[in-house]
Amino acid sequence: MSILTRILIRQRCSLGRLGFLRPISANQIKIYNSLTESVEPLCKNVINGSDMPVITWYSCGPTVYDDIHLGHASCYIRQDCIRRVIERFQEKPVVYALGVTDVDDKIIKRAMYLGKKEKEVATIYESQFFGALEQLNVRPPDVIIRVSDNIPKIINFIQSLIDKQHAYVSKSGNVFFDVQSYPGAGKFDPILKSKLGKENRKRFAERSPTKFHPEKKNRSDFALWKAKIDEEVSWPAPWGEGRPGWHIECSSFCDVITSGHPHLTIHSGGVDLKFPHHNNELCQSEAYYCTDNWVGHFIHIGSLVTSDTGEKMSKSLGNFISVEDYLTNHGTSDELRISCLRRDYKSSLAYSRDDLSHSRIFLKEVAEALAVCENSLKAPTVEYADSFYKIVEDCSRKFETALCSDFNFPSALDVLSDFCSQLRLQRNLRLSDAAVSRQFLLSSMDTLGIQLSSERSMAANEKALLAELNRFRSAVRDIALGKNLQNNGTKLSKVELKEIAARNSDFLDECDRVRSYVKSLSLRNYSDE
Ligand SMILES: [Zn+2]
């Protein structure tokens, strides 16, 4: 490519999306951008004429009022996989921030129900959320941003929108965003984006996506600040006491991450947040920064649905499986992750036991392929054979290409599956081939966040622990029944044995209790023979 062509491409890019320059390398990570509805190379984020040294990424996080279920978890597992790929295949550090909604109607209701303070409820469920994600090998965010820690920042953000005449204060102290004041509003509004919507913009802007509030100027205006009602949690603000609306928190959190810079490289969240939440976030942030391209790439993650009805797994529909229940009774962290990777991250993901079985088979294939490598490392072949290295190189290239092409995880898994099949056909490999194959498999697993080794050792530990518990219970039982005395040669009559058992009935009850408890856990490695 000539220098002139490069310059022309740069100019075209910089004119098209002011603030972001598209890279021209052919080996860049490409991402589907929900905003432009096209796959684009990972963009540069220009600050004072030079590329920002970090990738700034904000993800909407949980509202912490209840147990985390697989619907939430799958969204963060899929984001974790994307984050690992970006970190592995490009040079810049990624700053991944997660917003936590710890002030919300649902938390207020839950606190009233439990008779606790809102902050207390939020702290309990936030710690449960991150604990569950850790069990699923989802790496913690670099930054956690909470509403309650950022009220002054949010108030300043709202004040700036009022000053720019993009927001107005109502009679009762609510603050609303004035959708008609901002011509770029509605980037994710499905109706405004339609042909009919473009032709009748004003008419559609006046309709309401949510409940109509009598103090709104336009039906599509949304709350930035909610005036205090009764005794619920509130903070003082220049226009009256109250609390922030939902959408404004994410916009002001992003301002924390970018330190006031008007461009965020990546914004992500579940597809169900696209409208109205992300639509309104874009609207208020672009109005605040006076830019029409606040976000470089908007990534939307598909929902987890139930395989029988196709409904989204959610608390309100009552069709959810908690992470705790899943890990105790259904499967492992790796199995869930493979199931997430088997579908395009943008698509819905159907949860089923059959799907978990397929994931289990894949993990078994990988373990067998690794065993071929490990055995060959112990006893490599010395005979001349075609080098396996070319196959490793080919698969490694295909694996990277799949991941860099909008995180094509299903295709990357196919490459690994194919590689494992070829390895399993080998009896033993030359030392160098075994070493490089093992290295490729382990690094690929690491890139995808699959903890193959710890999975194996956890299963082995679980088995060993249960065997020991079983042995201990049998030994205590034998002592309580006098069987140990008999085994040592002491002759005891039936009456004497009955007396010993009666004396030790408390021990026997405890033994039964342990047995029932372990059985109730349905552990795969448990046998009480
Ligand atoms: Zn958000």
Short mmCIF file of C-alpha atoms and ligand atoms in Angstrom, two decimals:
data_model
loop_
_atom_site.label_atom_id
_atom_site.label_comp_id
_atom_site.label_asym_id
_atom_site.label_seq_id
_atom_site.Cartn_x
_atom_site.Cartn_y
_atom_site.Cartn_z
CA MET A 1 0.00 0.00 0.00
CA SER A 2 1.45 3.36 -1.03
CA ILE A 3 2.06 6.16 1.45
CA LEU A 4 -0.49 8.30 -0.40
CA THR A 5 -3.18 5.60 -0.10
CA ARG A 6 -2.43 5.33 3.61
CA ILE A 7 -2.76 9.09 4.04
CA LEU A 8 -6.03 9.11 2.07
CA ILE A 9 -7.42 6.29 4.21
CA ARG A 10 -6.40 8.12 7.37
CA GLN A 11 -8.03 11.32 6.13
CA ARG A 12 -11.22 9.55 5.16
CA CYS A 13 -11.36 7.83 8.55
CA SER A 14 -10.66 10.97 10.52
CA LEU A 15 -13.27 12.93 8.61
CA GLY A 16 -15.88 10.21 8.97
CA ARG A 17 -15.52 9.68 12.71
CA LEU A 18 -13.85 12.67 14.27
CA GLY A 19 -11.70 11.62 17.22
CA PHE A 20 -11.20 8.03 16.07
CA LEU A 21 -8.68 6.96 13.45
CA ARG A 22 -9.17 3.51 11.96
CA PRO A 23 -5.95 1.48 11.87
CA ILE A 24 -4.71 0.27 8.50
CA SER A 25 -2.94 -2.94 9.51
CA ALA A 26 -4.44 -6.09 8.04
CA ASN A 27 -3.80 -8.06 11.24
CA GLN A 28 -5.85 -5.95 13.59
CA ILE A 29 -8.68 -7.19 15.75
CA LYS A 30 -11.99 -6.55 14.05
CA ILE A 31 -15.14 -5.94 16.07
CA TYR A 32 -18.81 -5.75 15.15
CA ASN A 33 -19.94 -2.26 16.10
CA SER A 34 -23.65 -2.07 16.99
CA LEU A 35 -23.60 1.65 16.22
CA THR A 36 -22.58 1.29 12.57
CA GLU A 37 -23.91 -2.28 12.28
CA SER A 38 -20.66 -3.33 10.61
CA VAL A 39 -17.40 -5.12 11.46
CA GLU A 40 -14.60 -2.59 11.91
CA PRO A 41 -10.92 -2.75 12.92
CA LEU A 42 -10.30 -1.87 16.58
CA CYS A 43 -10.18 1.93 16.42
CA LYS A 44 -7.58 4.33 17.68
CA ASN A 45 -8.72 6.84 20.26
CA VAL A 46 -7.02 10.16 19.53
CA ILE A 47 -6.21 12.60 22.31
CA ASN A 48 -4.34 15.85 21.55
CA GLY A 49 -3.36 14.51 18.14
CA SER A 50 -1.84 11.23 19.33
CA ASP A 51 -3.25 7.80 20.00
CA MET A 52 -4.30 7.15 23.61
CA PRO A 53 -1.87 4.76 25.35
CA VAL A 54 -4.70 2.60 26.77
CA ILE A 55 -7.96 1.10 25.56
CA THR A 56 -10.77 2.51 27.69
CA TRP A 57 -13.66 0.06 28.09
CA TYR A 58 -16.82 0.51 30.12
CA SER A 59 -19.37 -2.22 30.74
CA CYS A 60 -22.75 -1.75 32.36
CA GLY A 61 -22.81 -3.87 35.49
CA PRO A 62 -25.34 -5.40 37.87
CA THR A 63 -28.09 -3.86 39.96
CA VAL A 64 -27.16 -5.48 43.25
CA TYR A 65 -30.43 -6.53 44.86
CA ASP A 66 -30.62 -10.32 44.44
CA ASP A 67 -28.74 -13.56 43.68
CA ILE A 68 -26.70 -13.71 40.47
CA HIS A 69 -28.05 -16.26 37.97
CA LEU A 70 -26.74 -17.86 34.79
CA GLY A 71 -28.37 -15.18 32.61
CA HIS A 72 -26.15 -12.51 34.21
CA ALA A 73 -23.12 -14.80 34.43
CA SER A 74 -23.14 -15.76 30.73
CA CYS A 75 -22.97 -12.06 29.74
CA TYR A 76 -19.84 -11.52 31.86
CA ILE A 77 -18.24 -14.83 30.78
CA ARG A 78 -18.62 -13.79 27.13
CA GLN A 79 -17.20 -10.33 27.88
CA ASP A 80 -14.31 -11.94 29.79
CA CYS A 81 -13.46 -14.03 26.70
CA ILE A 82 -13.50 -10.91 24.49
CA ARG A 83 -11.32 -9.04 26.98
CA ARG A 84 -8.75 -11.87 27.04
CA VAL A 85 -8.56 -11.87 23.22
CA ILE A 86 -8.10 -8.09 23.00
CA GLU A 87 -5.40 -8.20 25.68
CA ARG A 88 -3.60 -11.07 24.00
CA PHE A 89 -3.63 -9.93 20.37
CA GLN A 90 -2.94 -6.21 20.63
CA GLU A 91 -0.27 -4.32 22.51
CA LYS A 92 -2.01 -1.64 24.54
CA PRO A 93 -3.20 -2.19 28.11
CA VAL A 94 -6.97 -2.35 28.52
CA VAL A 95 -8.69 -0.48 31.35
CA TYR A 96 -11.90 -2.43 31.90
CA ALA A 97 -14.38 -0.70 34.19
CA LEU A 98 -17.67 -2.04 35.48
CA GLY A 99 -20.50 0.11 36.81
CA VAL A 100 -22.44 -1.15 39.82
CA THR A 101 -25.96 0.18 40.40
CA ASP A 102 -26.24 0.33 44.18
CA VAL A 103 -29.03 2.95 44.25
CA ASP A 104 -32.23 1.82 42.52
CA ASP A 105 -35.97 1.20 43.00
CA LYS A 106 -35.38 -2.56 43.20
CA ILE A 107 -32.78 -2.16 45.97
CA ILE A 108 -35.10 0.18 47.91
CA LYS A 109 -37.94 -2.40 47.66
CA ARG A 110 -35.62 -5.26 48.66
CA ALA A 111 -34.27 -3.29 51.65
CA MET A 112 -37.82 -2.59 52.84
CA TYR A 113 -38.69 -6.28 52.47
CA LEU A 114 -35.60 -7.44 54.39
CA GLY A 115 -35.80 -4.63 56.98
CA LYS A 116 -32.23 -3.55 56.16
CA LYS A 117 -30.62 -0.34 54.91
CA GLU A 118 -30.23 0.02 51.10
CA LYS A 119 -26.42 0.22 51.37
CA GLU A 120 -26.33 -2.99 53.44
CA VAL A 121 -28.41 -4.89 50.85
CA ALA A 122 -26.24 -3.59 47.99
CA THR A 123 -23.00 -4.56 49.75
CA ILE A 124 -24.21 -8.13 50.39
CA TYR A 125 -25.29 -8.74 46.79
CA GLU A 126 -22.29 -6.98 45.24
CA SER A 127 -19.92 -9.23 47.12
CA GLN A 128 -22.00 -12.26 46.12
CA PHE A 129 -21.88 -11.13 42.46
CA PHE A 130 -18.08 -10.85 42.33
CA GLY A 131 -17.64 -14.06 44.36
CA ALA A 132 -19.78 -16.01 41.86
CA LEU A 133 -17.90 -14.56 38.87
CA GLU A 134 -14.59 -15.52 40.47
CA GLN A 135 -15.82 -19.12 40.73
CA LEU A 136 -16.56 -18.94 36.99
CA ASN A 137 -13.02 -17.68 36.30
CA VAL A 138 -14.27 -14.27 35.14
CA ARG A 139 -11.45 -11.87 35.95
CA PRO A 140 -12.43 -8.91 38.14
CA PRO A 141 -12.69 -5.49 36.47
CA ASP A 142 -9.76 -3.09 36.77
CA VAL A 143 -12.12 -0.49 38.16
CA ILE A 144 -15.48 -0.84 39.95
CA ILE A 145 -17.58 2.32 39.93
CA ARG A 146 -20.64 2.64 42.20
CA VAL A 147 -23.46 5.18 42.12
CA SER A 148 -23.26 5.91 45.86
CA ASP A 149 -19.54 6.83 45.56
CA ASN A 150 -20.11 9.20 42.64
CA ILE A 151 -23.10 11.38 43.52
CA PRO A 152 -21.21 14.75 43.25
CA LYS A 153 -19.89 13.69 39.81
CA ILE A 154 -23.42 12.76 38.65
CA ILE A 155 -24.84 16.06 39.97
CA ASN A 156 -22.17 18.03 38.05
CA PHE A 157 -22.97 16.04 34.89
CA ILE A 158 -26.68 16.85 35.21
CA GLN A 159 -25.96 20.53 36.00
CA SER A 160 -23.87 20.79 32.84
CA LEU A 161 -26.76 19.36 30.75
CA ILE A 162 -29.15 21.90 32.36
CA ASP A 163 -26.65 24.72 31.59
CA LYS A 164 -26.43 23.59 27.96
CA GLN A 165 -30.26 23.57 27.83
CA HIS A 166 -30.42 19.84 27.16
CA ALA A 167 -32.21 19.20 30.47
CA TYR A 168 -34.90 20.92 32.55
CA VAL A 169 -36.06 20.89 36.18
CA SER A 170 -39.73 20.09 36.77
CA LYS A 171 -42.01 21.63 39.40
CA SER A 172 -41.52 18.81 41.88
CA GLY A 173 -37.70 18.75 41.55
CA ASN A 174 -37.30 16.01 38.92
CA VAL A 175 -34.77 16.66 36.15
CA PHE A 176 -35.50 15.35 32.64
CA PHE A 177 -33.36 15.17 29.51
CA ASP A 178 -34.98 17.19 26.71
CA VAL A 179 -34.85 14.81 23.73
CA GLN A 180 -36.05 17.51 21.27
CA SER A 181 -33.04 19.69 22.22
CA TYR A 182 -30.56 17.18 20.80
CA PRO A 183 -30.78 16.34 17.08
CA GLY A 184 -28.55 13.24 17.40
CA ALA A 185 -30.94 11.47 19.81
CA GLY A 186 -32.22 7.99 19.02
CA LYS A 187 -29.14 6.09 17.73
CA PHE A 188 -30.47 2.81 19.12
CA ASP A 189 -34.15 3.66 18.86
CA PRO A 190 -35.56 0.88 16.66
CA ILE A 191 -38.41 3.04 15.39
CA LEU A 192 -36.38 6.19 14.73
CA LYS A 193 -33.82 4.05 12.85
CA SER A 194 -36.52 2.62 10.59
CA LYS A 195 -37.39 4.34 7.28
CA LEU A 196 -40.74 5.46 8.62
CA GLY A 197 -39.06 6.82 11.75
CA LYS A 198 -36.52 8.87 9.77
CA GLU A 199 -39.32 10.50 7.78
CA ASN A 200 -41.44 11.25 10.85
CA ARG A 201 -38.72 11.97 13.38
CA LYS A 202 -40.65 14.56 15.41
CA ARG A 203 -43.80 12.46 15.59
CA PHE A 204 -41.91 9.39 16.83
CA ALA A 205 -39.76 11.36 19.27
CA GLU A 206 -42.97 12.40 20.97
CA ARG A 207 -44.10 8.86 21.69
CA SER A 208 -43.18 7.26 24.97
CA PRO A 209 -41.04 4.14 25.33
CA THR A 210 -41.77 4.21 29.05
CA LYS A 211 -44.59 5.33 31.32
CA PHE A 212 -45.61 8.90 30.60
CA HIS A 213 -44.76 11.32 33.41
CA PRO A 214 -47.07 14.40 33.45
CA GLU A 215 -44.10 16.73 34.09
CA LYS A 216 -42.23 15.70 30.91
CA LYS A 217 -42.17 18.16 27.98
CA ASN A 218 -41.93 15.35 25.41
CA ARG A 219 -43.07 11.81 25.88
CA SER A 220 -39.55 10.43 25.06
CA ASP A 221 -37.77 12.63 27.64
CA PHE A 222 -36.19 10.58 30.42
CA ALA A 223 -35.30 11.17 34.07
CA LEU A 224 -31.80 12.31 35.02
CA TRP A 225 -32.74 13.00 38.65
CA LYS A 226 -35.70 11.66 40.64
CA ALA A 227 -37.09 13.93 43.36
CA LYS A 228 -37.21 12.34 46.82
CA ILE A 229 -40.32 10.35 47.73
CA ASP A 230 -41.04 9.54 51.41
CA GLU A 231 -38.08 8.20 53.37
CA GLU A 232 -36.14 6.58 50.52
CA VAL A 233 -32.39 7.17 50.16
CA SER A 234 -31.58 10.66 48.81
CA TRP A 235 -28.88 13.33 48.40
CA PRO A 236 -29.10 17.12 48.27
CA ALA A 237 -28.76 18.74 44.82
CA PRO A 238 -29.05 22.34 43.53
CA TRP A 239 -32.59 21.61 42.23
CA GLY A 240 -33.78 19.63 45.27
CA GLU A 241 -33.19 16.45 47.24
CA GLY A 242 -33.41 13.12 45.38
CA ARG A 243 -31.39 10.44 43.60
CA PRO A 244 -29.97 9.86 40.11
CA GLY A 245 -31.96 8.22 37.31
CA TRP A 246 -30.56 5.01 35.87
CA HIS A 247 -29.08 6.12 32.51
CA ILE A 248 -27.11 9.11 33.83
CA GLU A 249 -24.96 6.97 36.15
CA CYS A 250 -23.25 5.13 33.26
CA SER A 251 -22.54 8.36 31.34
CA SER A 252 -20.89 9.95 34.35
CA PHE A 253 -18.98 6.70 35.18
CA CYS A 254 -17.48 6.79 31.68
CA ASP A 255 -16.37 10.36 32.29
CA VAL A 256 -14.47 9.05 35.33
CA ILE A 257 -12.67 6.44 33.20
CA THR A 258 -11.75 8.79 30.35
CA SER A 259 -10.88 11.63 32.80
CA GLY A 260 -13.10 14.02 30.87
CA HIS A 261 -11.85 12.96 27.39
CA PRO A 262 -14.91 12.89 25.10
CA HIS A 263 -14.21 9.46 23.56
CA LEU A 264 -14.50 6.01 25.06
CA THR A 265 -12.93 3.19 23.00
CA ILE A 266 -15.36 0.38 23.90
CA HIS A 267 -18.75 0.30 25.61
CA SER A 268 -20.46 -3.02 26.24
CA GLY A 269 -23.50 -4.55 27.85
CA GLY A 270 -26.31 -7.05 27.33
CA VAL A 271 -28.38 -6.62 24.15
CA ASP A 272 -31.45 -5.97 26.32
CA LEU A 273 -29.80 -2.70 27.44
CA LYS A 274 -29.53 -1.38 23.88
CA PHE A 275 -32.85 0.43 24.06
CA PRO A 276 -33.72 2.56 25.92
CA HIS A 277 -30.67 2.45 28.27
CA HIS A 278 -27.76 2.73 25.81
CA ASN A 279 -29.82 4.91 23.51
CA ASN A 280 -30.31 7.43 26.34
CA GLU A 281 -26.71 7.12 27.55
CA LEU A 282 -25.44 8.03 24.05
CA CYS A 283 -27.86 10.90 23.80
CA GLN A 284 -26.91 12.57 27.10
CA SER A 285 -23.13 11.91 26.76
CA GLU A 286 -22.94 13.23 23.19
CA ALA A 287 -24.93 16.29 24.22
CA TYR A 288 -22.60 16.75 27.23
CA TYR A 289 -19.36 16.51 25.19
CA CYS A 290 -20.81 18.17 22.03
CA THR A 291 -19.65 15.23 19.89
CA ASP A 292 -21.49 12.79 17.68
CA ASN A 293 -19.12 9.87 18.27
CA TRP A 294 -18.70 9.36 21.99
CA VAL A 295 -18.14 5.58 21.71
CA GLY A 296 -15.68 3.88 19.30
CA HIS A 297 -17.26 0.41 19.45
CA PHE A 298 -20.56 -0.56 21.04
CA ILE A 299 -20.55 -4.29 21.83
CA HIS A 300 -23.85 -6.00 22.63
CA ILE A 301 -23.89 -9.47 24.17
CA GLY A 302 -26.74 -11.90 23.35
CA SER A 303 -29.04 -13.08 26.16
CA LEU A 304 -29.18 -16.51 27.76
CA VAL A 305 -32.50 -18.16 26.97
CA THR A 306 -34.15 -21.36 28.13
CA SER A 307 -33.92 -24.16 25.58
CA ASP A 308 -37.57 -25.22 25.92
CA THR A 309 -39.42 -21.88 25.65
CA GLY A 310 -36.69 -19.59 24.23
CA GLU A 311 -37.49 -17.04 26.95
CA LYS A 312 -34.72 -14.87 28.34
CA MET A 313 -33.49 -16.24 31.69
CA SER A 314 -34.55 -13.63 34.22
CA LYS A 315 -35.56 -13.12 37.80
CA SER A 316 -38.90 -11.59 36.83
CA LEU A 317 -39.89 -14.62 34.70
CA GLY A 318 -38.82 -16.99 37.48
CA ASN A 319 -37.00 -19.28 34.99
CA PHE A 320 -33.49 -18.79 36.30
CA ILE A 321 -30.77 -21.06 37.69
CA SER A 322 -28.52 -19.43 40.27
CA VAL A 323 -24.74 -19.74 39.81
CA GLU A 324 -24.54 -21.56 43.14
CA ASP A 325 -27.20 -24.09 42.07
CA TYR A 326 -25.46 -24.55 38.69
CA LEU A 327 -22.03 -25.26 40.21
CA THR A 328 -23.48 -27.62 42.83
CA ASN A 329 -25.87 -29.60 40.67
CA HIS A 330 -25.37 -28.99 36.95
CA GLY A 331 -21.79 -28.58 35.79
CA THR A 332 -18.40 -26.94 36.08
CA SER A 333 -17.10 -23.49 35.32
CA ASP A 334 -15.26 -24.76 32.22
CA GLU A 335 -18.34 -26.55 30.88
CA LEU A 336 -20.43 -23.37 31.12
CA ARG A 337 -17.69 -21.34 29.46
CA ILE A 338 -17.40 -23.77 26.54
CA SER A 339 -21.18 -23.63 26.12
CA CYS A 340 -20.96 -19.82 25.99
CA LEU A 341 -18.13 -20.00 23.43
CA ARG A 342 -19.99 -22.40 21.17
CA ARG A 343 -22.38 -19.63 20.02
CA ASP A 344 -21.58 -16.24 18.48
CA TYR A 345 -21.34 -13.78 21.39
CA LYS A 346 -23.97 -11.52 19.76
CA SER A 347 -26.56 -14.31 19.51
CA SER A 348 -28.91 -15.68 22.11
CA LEU A 349 -27.54 -18.66 23.96
CA ALA A 350 -29.88 -21.54 24.78
CA TYR A 351 -29.07 -23.19 28.09
CA SER A 352 -29.53 -26.97 28.14
CA ARG A 353 -28.04 -30.04 29.78
CA ASP A 354 -27.39 -31.49 26.29
CA ASP A 355 -25.24 -28.51 25.45
CA LEU A 356 -23.26 -29.02 28.65
CA SER A 357 -22.68 -32.65 27.63
CA HIS A 358 -21.17 -31.46 24.33
CA SER A 359 -18.89 -29.13 26.27
CA ARG A 360 -17.86 -32.04 28.50
CA ILE A 361 -16.94 -34.09 25.39
CA PHE A 362 -14.84 -31.20 24.04
CA LEU A 363 -12.96 -30.91 27.36
CA LYS A 364 -12.37 -34.67 27.37
CA GLU A 365 -10.91 -34.48 23.84
CA VAL A 366 -8.56 -31.71 24.95
CA ALA A 367 -7.50 -33.70 28.03
CA GLU A 368 -6.79 -36.76 25.84
CA ALA A 369 -4.79 -34.68 23.35
CA LEU A 370 -2.77 -33.23 26.22
CA ALA A 371 -2.15 -36.74 27.51
CA VAL A 372 -0.64 -37.67 24.10
CA CYS A 373 1.72 -34.67 24.44
CA GLU A 374 2.60 -35.49 28.05
CA ASN A 375 3.25 -39.17 27.29
CA SER A 376 5.40 -38.22 24.30
CA LEU A 377 7.39 -35.83 26.47
CA LYS A 378 8.15 -38.73 28.80
CA ALA A 379 8.91 -41.20 25.98
CA PRO A 380 9.32 -39.37 22.65
CA THR A 381 9.74 -41.20 19.38
CA VAL A 382 13.23 -41.15 17.91
CA GLU A 383 12.15 -42.50 14.54
CA TYR A 384 12.06 -40.16 11.60
CA ALA A 385 8.49 -38.93 10.99
CA ASP A 386 6.85 -35.96 9.34
CA SER A 387 7.04 -33.07 11.73
CA PHE A 388 3.78 -32.24 13.51
CA TYR A 389 5.01 -28.68 13.82
CA LYS A 390 3.42 -27.54 10.53
CA ILE A 391 0.02 -28.68 11.79
CA VAL A 392 0.54 -26.70 15.02
CA GLU A 393 1.55 -23.64 13.05
CA ASP A 394 -1.44 -23.92 10.73
CA CYS A 395 -3.92 -24.40 13.59
CA SER A 396 -2.35 -21.59 15.58
CA ARG A 397 -2.78 -19.19 12.63
CA LYS A 398 -6.40 -20.26 12.08
CA PHE A 399 -7.12 -19.94 15.83
CA GLU A 400 -5.77 -16.37 15.92
CA THR A 401 -7.58 -15.41 12.69
CA ALA A 402 -10.89 -16.71 14.08
CA LEU A 403 -10.50 -14.80 17.35
CA CYS A 404 -9.41 -11.56 15.67
CA SER A 405 -12.38 -11.74 13.26
CA ASP A 406 -14.99 -10.29 15.59
CA PHE A 407 -14.21 -12.91 18.27
CA ASN A 408 -15.39 -15.91 16.27
CA PHE A 409 -15.22 -18.31 19.22
CA PRO A 410 -17.25 -21.15 17.60
CA SER A 411 -14.75 -21.25 14.75
CA ALA A 412 -11.78 -21.10 17.18
CA LEU A 413 -13.23 -24.11 19.06
CA ASP A 414 -13.58 -26.00 15.76
CA VAL A 415 -9.88 -25.36 15.07
CA LEU A 416 -8.97 -26.72 18.51
CA SER A 417 -11.27 -29.71 18.11
CA ASP A 418 -9.67 -30.53 14.77
CA PHE A 419 -6.19 -30.13 16.27
CA CYS A 420 -7.05 -32.47 19.16
CA SER A 421 -8.40 -35.10 16.72
CA GLN A 422 -5.10 -35.02 14.81
CA LEU A 423 -3.10 -35.28 18.03
CA ARG A 424 -5.15 -38.20 19.32
CA LEU A 425 -4.28 -40.14 16.14
CA GLN A 426 -0.60 -39.94 17.08
CA ARG A 427 0.88 -42.70 19.22
CA ASN A 428 3.85 -40.66 20.24
CA LEU A 429 5.47 -37.53 18.95
CA ARG A 430 8.97 -36.23 18.62
CA LEU A 431 10.01 -34.23 21.67
CA SER A 432 9.87 -30.81 19.96
CA ASP A 433 6.46 -31.55 18.39
CA ALA A 434 5.06 -32.74 21.73
CA ALA A 435 6.36 -29.63 23.49
CA VAL A 436 5.03 -27.17 20.92
CA SER A 437 1.64 -28.93 20.68
CA ARG A 438 1.25 -28.91 24.46
CA GLN A 439 2.23 -25.24 24.58
CA PHE A 440 -0.32 -24.34 21.86
CA LEU A 441 -3.13 -26.20 23.62
CA LEU A 442 -2.41 -24.72 27.05
CA SER A 443 -2.02 -21.16 25.77
CA SER A 444 -5.25 -21.47 23.72
CA MET A 445 -7.11 -22.65 26.82
CA ASP A 446 -5.68 -19.72 28.75
CA THR A 447 -6.76 -17.26 26.04
CA LEU A 448 -10.30 -18.58 26.33
CA GLY A 449 -10.21 -18.61 30.15
CA ILE A 450 -10.53 -22.40 30.42
CA GLN A 451 -8.81 -23.73 33.56
CA LEU A 452 -8.14 -27.21 32.31
CA SER A 453 -5.43 -28.09 34.82
CA SER A 454 -7.21 -26.76 37.88
CA GLU A 455 -10.42 -28.41 36.65
CA ARG A 456 -8.60 -31.71 36.65
CA SER A 457 -6.96 -31.17 40.00
CA MET A 458 -10.21 -29.90 41.53
CA ALA A 459 -11.97 -33.07 40.41
CA ALA A 460 -9.13 -35.13 41.83
CA ASN A 461 -9.16 -33.18 45.11
CA GLU A 462 -12.92 -33.52 45.39
CA LYS A 463 -12.63 -37.27 44.90
CA ALA A 464 -9.83 -37.57 47.47
CA LEU A 465 -11.69 -35.44 50.02
CA LEU A 466 -14.88 -37.47 49.65
CA ALA A 467 -12.98 -40.76 49.96
CA GLU A 468 -11.41 -39.53 53.19
CA LEU A 469 -14.77 -38.35 54.56
CA ASN A 470 -16.25 -41.72 53.72
CA ARG A 471 -13.41 -43.59 55.43
CA PHE A 472 -13.73 -41.39 58.54
CA ARG A 473 -17.51 -41.93 58.74
CA SER A 474 -17.14 -45.74 58.42
CA ALA A 475 -14.40 -45.82 61.08
CA VAL A 476 -16.49 -43.81 63.58
CA ARG A 477 -19.50 -46.01 62.85
CA ASP A 478 -17.49 -49.21 63.41
CA ILE A 479 -16.24 -47.91 66.76
CA ALA A 480 -19.77 -46.86 67.78
CA LEU A 481 -21.14 -50.33 66.91
CA GLY A 482 -18.28 -52.20 68.61
CA LYS A 483 -17.15 -53.67 65.30
CA ASN A 484 -13.56 -52.54 65.85
CA LEU A 485 -13.42 -54.61 69.08
CA GLN A 486 -14.73 -57.66 67.19
CA ASN A 487 -12.17 -57.09 64.44
CA ASN A 488 -9.45 -57.09 67.10
CA GLY A 489 -10.60 -60.52 68.31
CA THR A 490 -12.84 -59.54 71.25
CA LYS A 491 -15.85 -61.81 71.41
CA LEU A 492 -19.09 -59.95 72.08
CA SER A 493 -22.62 -61.26 72.43
CA LYS A 494 -25.57 -59.76 70.53
CA VAL A 495 -26.83 -58.18 73.81
CA GLU A 496 -23.40 -56.58 74.49
CA LEU A 497 -23.26 -55.24 70.90
CA LYS A 498 -26.74 -53.75 71.33
CA GLU A 499 -25.66 -52.08 74.59
CA ILE A 500 -22.55 -50.53 72.93
CA ALA A 501 -24.70 -49.25 70.02
CA ALA A 502 -27.26 -47.78 72.44
CA ARG A 503 -24.49 -46.01 74.42
CA ASN A 504 -23.11 -44.52 71.18
CA SER A 505 -26.41 -43.63 69.52
CA ASP A 506 -25.38 -39.93 69.27
CA PHE A 507 -22.30 -40.87 67.22
CA LEU A 508 -24.40 -43.08 64.93
CA ASP A 509 -26.93 -40.26 64.39
CA GLU A 510 -24.10 -37.91 63.43
CA CYS A 511 -22.75 -40.48 60.94
CA ASP A 512 -26.19 -40.77 59.33
CA ARG A 513 -26.46 -36.99 59.16
CA VAL A 514 -23.13 -36.65 57.31
CA ARG A 515 -24.13 -39.37 54.86
CA SER A 516 -27.51 -37.74 54.08
CA TYR A 517 -25.91 -34.32 53.69
CA VAL A 518 -23.23 -35.48 51.25
CA LYS A 519 -25.83 -37.42 49.27
CA SER A 520 -28.05 -34.32 49.03
CA LEU A 521 -25.21 -32.46 47.27
CA SER A 522 -25.41 -34.93 44.34
CA LEU A 523 -21.64 -34.82 43.94
CA ARG A 524 -20.43 -36.69 40.90
CA ASN A 525 -17.49 -38.26 42.71
CA TYR A 526 -19.47 -39.48 45.70
CA SER A 527 -20.03 -43.14 46.37
CA ASP A 528 -21.00 -44.38 49.82
CA GLU A 529 -20.39 -48.02 49.12
ZN ZN B 1 -25.32 1.32 31.73
#
